[in-house]
CSV table of C-alpha atoms in Angstrom, one decimal:
chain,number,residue,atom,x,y,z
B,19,UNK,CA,-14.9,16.7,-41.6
B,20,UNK,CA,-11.3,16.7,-43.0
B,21,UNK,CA,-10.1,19.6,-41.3
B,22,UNK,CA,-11.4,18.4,-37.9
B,23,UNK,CA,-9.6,14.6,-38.0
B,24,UNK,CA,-6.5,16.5,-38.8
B,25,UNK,CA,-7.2,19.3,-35.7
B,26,UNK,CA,-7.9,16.4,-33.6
B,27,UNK,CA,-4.5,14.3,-35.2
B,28,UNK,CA,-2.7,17.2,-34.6
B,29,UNK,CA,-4.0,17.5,-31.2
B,30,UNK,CA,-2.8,14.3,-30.6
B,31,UNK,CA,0.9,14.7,-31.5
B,32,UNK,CA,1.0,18.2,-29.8
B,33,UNK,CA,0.0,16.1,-26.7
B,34,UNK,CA,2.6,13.2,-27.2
B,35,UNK,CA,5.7,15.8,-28.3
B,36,UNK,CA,5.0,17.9,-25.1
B,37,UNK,CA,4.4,15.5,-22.7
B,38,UNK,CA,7.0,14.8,-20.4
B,39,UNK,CA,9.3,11.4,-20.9
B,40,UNK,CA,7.9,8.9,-18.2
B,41,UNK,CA,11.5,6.6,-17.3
B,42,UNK,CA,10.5,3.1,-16.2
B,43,UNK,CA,12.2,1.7,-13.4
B,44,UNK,CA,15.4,-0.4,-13.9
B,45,UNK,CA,16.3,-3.4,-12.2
B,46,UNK,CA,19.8,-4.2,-11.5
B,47,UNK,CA,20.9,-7.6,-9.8
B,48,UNK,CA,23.4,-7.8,-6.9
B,49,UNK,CA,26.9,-9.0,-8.2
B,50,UNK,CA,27.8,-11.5,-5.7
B,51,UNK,CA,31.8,-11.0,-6.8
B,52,UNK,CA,31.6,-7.2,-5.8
B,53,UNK,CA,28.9,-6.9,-2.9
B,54,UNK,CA,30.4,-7.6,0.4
B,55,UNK,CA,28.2,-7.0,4.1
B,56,UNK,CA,30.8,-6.4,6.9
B,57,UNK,CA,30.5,-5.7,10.3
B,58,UNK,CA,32.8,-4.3,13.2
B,59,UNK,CA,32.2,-4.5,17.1
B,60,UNK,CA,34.4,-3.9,20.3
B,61,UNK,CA,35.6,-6.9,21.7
B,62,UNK,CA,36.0,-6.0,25.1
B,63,UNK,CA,37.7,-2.8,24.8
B,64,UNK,CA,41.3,-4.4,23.5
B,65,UNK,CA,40.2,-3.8,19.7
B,66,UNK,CA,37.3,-3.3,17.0
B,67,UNK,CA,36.8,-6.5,15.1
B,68,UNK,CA,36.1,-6.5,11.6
B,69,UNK,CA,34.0,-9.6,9.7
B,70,UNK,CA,32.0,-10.0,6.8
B,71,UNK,CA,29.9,-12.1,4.3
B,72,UNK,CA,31.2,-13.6,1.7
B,73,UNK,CA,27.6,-14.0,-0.1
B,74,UNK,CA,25.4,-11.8,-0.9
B,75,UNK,CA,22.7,-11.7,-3.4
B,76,UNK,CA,19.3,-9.6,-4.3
B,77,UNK,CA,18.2,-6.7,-6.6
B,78,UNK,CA,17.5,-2.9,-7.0
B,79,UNK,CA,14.6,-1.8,-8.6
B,80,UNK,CA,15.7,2.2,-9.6
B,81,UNK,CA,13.7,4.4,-10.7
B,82,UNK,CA,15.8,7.8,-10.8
B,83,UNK,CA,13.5,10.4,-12.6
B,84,UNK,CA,10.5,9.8,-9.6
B,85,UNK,CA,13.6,9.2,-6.9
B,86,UNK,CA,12.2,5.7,-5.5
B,87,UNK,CA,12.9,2.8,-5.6
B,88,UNK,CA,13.7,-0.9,-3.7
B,89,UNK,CA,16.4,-2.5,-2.7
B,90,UNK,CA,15.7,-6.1,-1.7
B,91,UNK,CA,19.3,-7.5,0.1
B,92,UNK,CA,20.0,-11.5,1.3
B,93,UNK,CA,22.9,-12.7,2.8
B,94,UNK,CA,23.8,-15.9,3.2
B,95,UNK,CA,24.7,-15.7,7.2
B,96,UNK,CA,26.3,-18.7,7.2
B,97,UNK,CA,28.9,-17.6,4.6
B,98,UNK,CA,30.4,-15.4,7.7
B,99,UNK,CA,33.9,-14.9,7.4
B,100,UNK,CA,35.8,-13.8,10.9
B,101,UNK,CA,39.2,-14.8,9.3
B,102,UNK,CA,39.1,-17.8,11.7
B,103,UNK,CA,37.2,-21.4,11.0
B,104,UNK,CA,36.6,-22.3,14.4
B,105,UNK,CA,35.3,-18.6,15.2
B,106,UNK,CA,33.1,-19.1,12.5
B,107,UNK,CA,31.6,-21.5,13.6
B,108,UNK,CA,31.1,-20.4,16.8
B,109,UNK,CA,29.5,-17.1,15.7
B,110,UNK,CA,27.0,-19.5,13.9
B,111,UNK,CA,25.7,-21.1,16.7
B,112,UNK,CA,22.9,-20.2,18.8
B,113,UNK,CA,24.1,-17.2,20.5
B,114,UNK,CA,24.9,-15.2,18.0
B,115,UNK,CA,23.6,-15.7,14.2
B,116,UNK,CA,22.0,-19.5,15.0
B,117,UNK,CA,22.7,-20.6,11.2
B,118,UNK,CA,20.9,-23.7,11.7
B,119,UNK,CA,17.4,-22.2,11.9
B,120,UNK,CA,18.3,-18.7,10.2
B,121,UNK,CA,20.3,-19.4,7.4
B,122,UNK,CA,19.8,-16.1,6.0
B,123,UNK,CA,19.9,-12.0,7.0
B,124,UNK,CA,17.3,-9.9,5.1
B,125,UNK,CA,17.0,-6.2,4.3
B,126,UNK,CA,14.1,-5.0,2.6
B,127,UNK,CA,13.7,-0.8,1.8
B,128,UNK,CA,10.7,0.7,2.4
B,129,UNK,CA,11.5,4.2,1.0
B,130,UNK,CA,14.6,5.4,-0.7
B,131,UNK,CA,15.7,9.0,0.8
B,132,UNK,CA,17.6,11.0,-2.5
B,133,UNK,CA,19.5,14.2,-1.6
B,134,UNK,CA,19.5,16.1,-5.1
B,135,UNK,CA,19.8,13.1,-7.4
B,136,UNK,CA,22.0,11.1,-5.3
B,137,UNK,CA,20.9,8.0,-3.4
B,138,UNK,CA,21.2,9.6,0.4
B,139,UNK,CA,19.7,6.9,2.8
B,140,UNK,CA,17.6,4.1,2.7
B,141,UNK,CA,15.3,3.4,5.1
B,142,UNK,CA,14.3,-0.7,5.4
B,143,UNK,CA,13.5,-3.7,7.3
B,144,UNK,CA,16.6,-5.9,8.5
B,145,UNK,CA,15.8,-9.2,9.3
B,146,UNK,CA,18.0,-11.4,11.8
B,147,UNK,CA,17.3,-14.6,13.8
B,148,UNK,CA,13.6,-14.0,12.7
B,149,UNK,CA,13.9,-11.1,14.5
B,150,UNK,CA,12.4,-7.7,12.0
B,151,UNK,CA,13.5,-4.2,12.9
B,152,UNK,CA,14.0,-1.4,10.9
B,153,UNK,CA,17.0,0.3,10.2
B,154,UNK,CA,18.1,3.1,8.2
B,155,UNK,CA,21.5,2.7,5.5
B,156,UNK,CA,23.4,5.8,5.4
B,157,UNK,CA,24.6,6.2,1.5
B,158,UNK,CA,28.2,7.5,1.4
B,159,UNK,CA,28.6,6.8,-2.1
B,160,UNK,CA,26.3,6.4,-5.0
B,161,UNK,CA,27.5,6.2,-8.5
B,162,UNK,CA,25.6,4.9,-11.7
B,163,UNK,CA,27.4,4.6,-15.3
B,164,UNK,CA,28.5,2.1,-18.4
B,165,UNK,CA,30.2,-0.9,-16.6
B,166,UNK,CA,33.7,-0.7,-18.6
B,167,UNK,CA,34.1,-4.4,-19.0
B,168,UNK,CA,30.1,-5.7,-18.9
B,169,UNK,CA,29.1,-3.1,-21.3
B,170,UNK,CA,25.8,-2.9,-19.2
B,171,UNK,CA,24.9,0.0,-17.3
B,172,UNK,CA,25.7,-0.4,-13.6
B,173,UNK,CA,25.2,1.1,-10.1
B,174,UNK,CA,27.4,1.1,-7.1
B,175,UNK,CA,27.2,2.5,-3.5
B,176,UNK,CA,28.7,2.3,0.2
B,177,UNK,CA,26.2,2.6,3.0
B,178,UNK,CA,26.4,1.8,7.5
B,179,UNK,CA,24.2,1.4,10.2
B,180,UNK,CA,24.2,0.9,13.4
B,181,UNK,CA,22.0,-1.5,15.3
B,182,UNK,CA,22.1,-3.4,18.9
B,183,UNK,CA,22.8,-7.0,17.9
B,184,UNK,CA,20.6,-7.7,21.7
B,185,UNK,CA,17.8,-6.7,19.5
B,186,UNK,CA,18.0,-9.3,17.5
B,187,UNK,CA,18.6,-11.7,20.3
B,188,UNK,CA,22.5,-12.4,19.5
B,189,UNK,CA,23.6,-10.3,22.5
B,190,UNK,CA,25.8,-12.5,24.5
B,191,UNK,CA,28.6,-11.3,26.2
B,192,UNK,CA,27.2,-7.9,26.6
B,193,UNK,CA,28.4,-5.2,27.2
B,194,UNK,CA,31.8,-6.7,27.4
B,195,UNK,CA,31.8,-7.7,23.9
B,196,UNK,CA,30.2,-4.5,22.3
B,197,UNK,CA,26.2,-4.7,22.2
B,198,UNK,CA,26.4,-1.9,19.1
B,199,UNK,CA,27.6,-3.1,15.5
B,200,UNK,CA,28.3,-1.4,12.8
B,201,UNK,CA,26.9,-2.9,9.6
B,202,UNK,CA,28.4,-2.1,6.5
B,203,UNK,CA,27.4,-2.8,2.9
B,204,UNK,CA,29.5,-2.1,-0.6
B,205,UNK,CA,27.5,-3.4,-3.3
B,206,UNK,CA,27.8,-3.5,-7.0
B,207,UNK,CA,24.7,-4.3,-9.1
B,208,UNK,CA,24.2,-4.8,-13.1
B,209,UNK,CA,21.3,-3.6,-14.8
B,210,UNK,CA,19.3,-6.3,-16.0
């Protein structure tokens, strides 16, 4: 009877030594001071014009060893910057953004594309004016290490699209003022 609790004990510990480490997945939280959306169109062939968003919040959920994950994006639209307070608040207004009813611009991922074990593309759900369509985030840079200063491990990456802003029913002044924009996200997040 002796010999067979330890055969099964050691059965047991054979099993949990050669088993394969499971990693949990990590959540990191957007840092607002570091994560910036921009985005650039044509304005009527004279010049590309660059904007962006001076708030942006969310989370990544990582999980590196099974190469999936989520990224959950919000940005507060009416934080636009254009470099110009009364084109700011034009770009809120109905045509374009509408604020007032849509405060915020939303991308959810629904699958997180690795190359290797870097972060490639992410494929999502962008949310504007109500409007849902999904988009896909090229990664152009994906780096995860010890945040010098925090002490916390952190994760940072660049990533573009491209989407038809008539899509999401802001295309006035098309074509004249370029229907295609460029979206572009650099984002810094801390590991919780």
């Amino acid at each position: 009877m002796k010999q067979l609790k330890r055969l099964a004990l050691a059965s047991i510990l054979a099993a949990t030594v050669s088993a394969p480490a499971m990693a949990a997945p990590e959540t990191f939280d957007i840092d607002g001071s570091h994560t910036f959306a921009r985005f650039a169109y044509s304005h009527f062939g004279y010049s590309k014009q660059e904007s962006r968003f001076n708030k942006t919040s969310g989370t990544i959920k990582l999980d590196r060893a099974a190469k999936s994950g989520v990224v959950d994006v919000t940005i507060d639209a009416k934080s636009v910057d254009t470099g110009f307070e009364m084109f700011n608040g034009h770009i809120q207004g109905e045509d374009f953004f509408h604020t007032e009813k849509y405060p915020t611009i939303a991308f959810k991922s629904t699958k997180l594309n690795f190359s290797g074990d870097k972060l490639a593309s992410v494929d999502g759900n962008l949310t504007i004016k109500g409007v849902t369509k999904p988009v896909k985030l090229e990664v152009t840079s994906f780096h995860c290490m010890e945040h010098p200063m925090l002490k916390k491990e952190a994760c940072g990456a660049n990533a573009s699209a491209v989407v038809k802003r008539s899509d999401f029913g802001a295309g006035k002044f098309a074509p004249h003022v370029g229907d295609e924009v460029t979206l572009e996200i650099a984002v810094e997040a801390v590991k919780q």
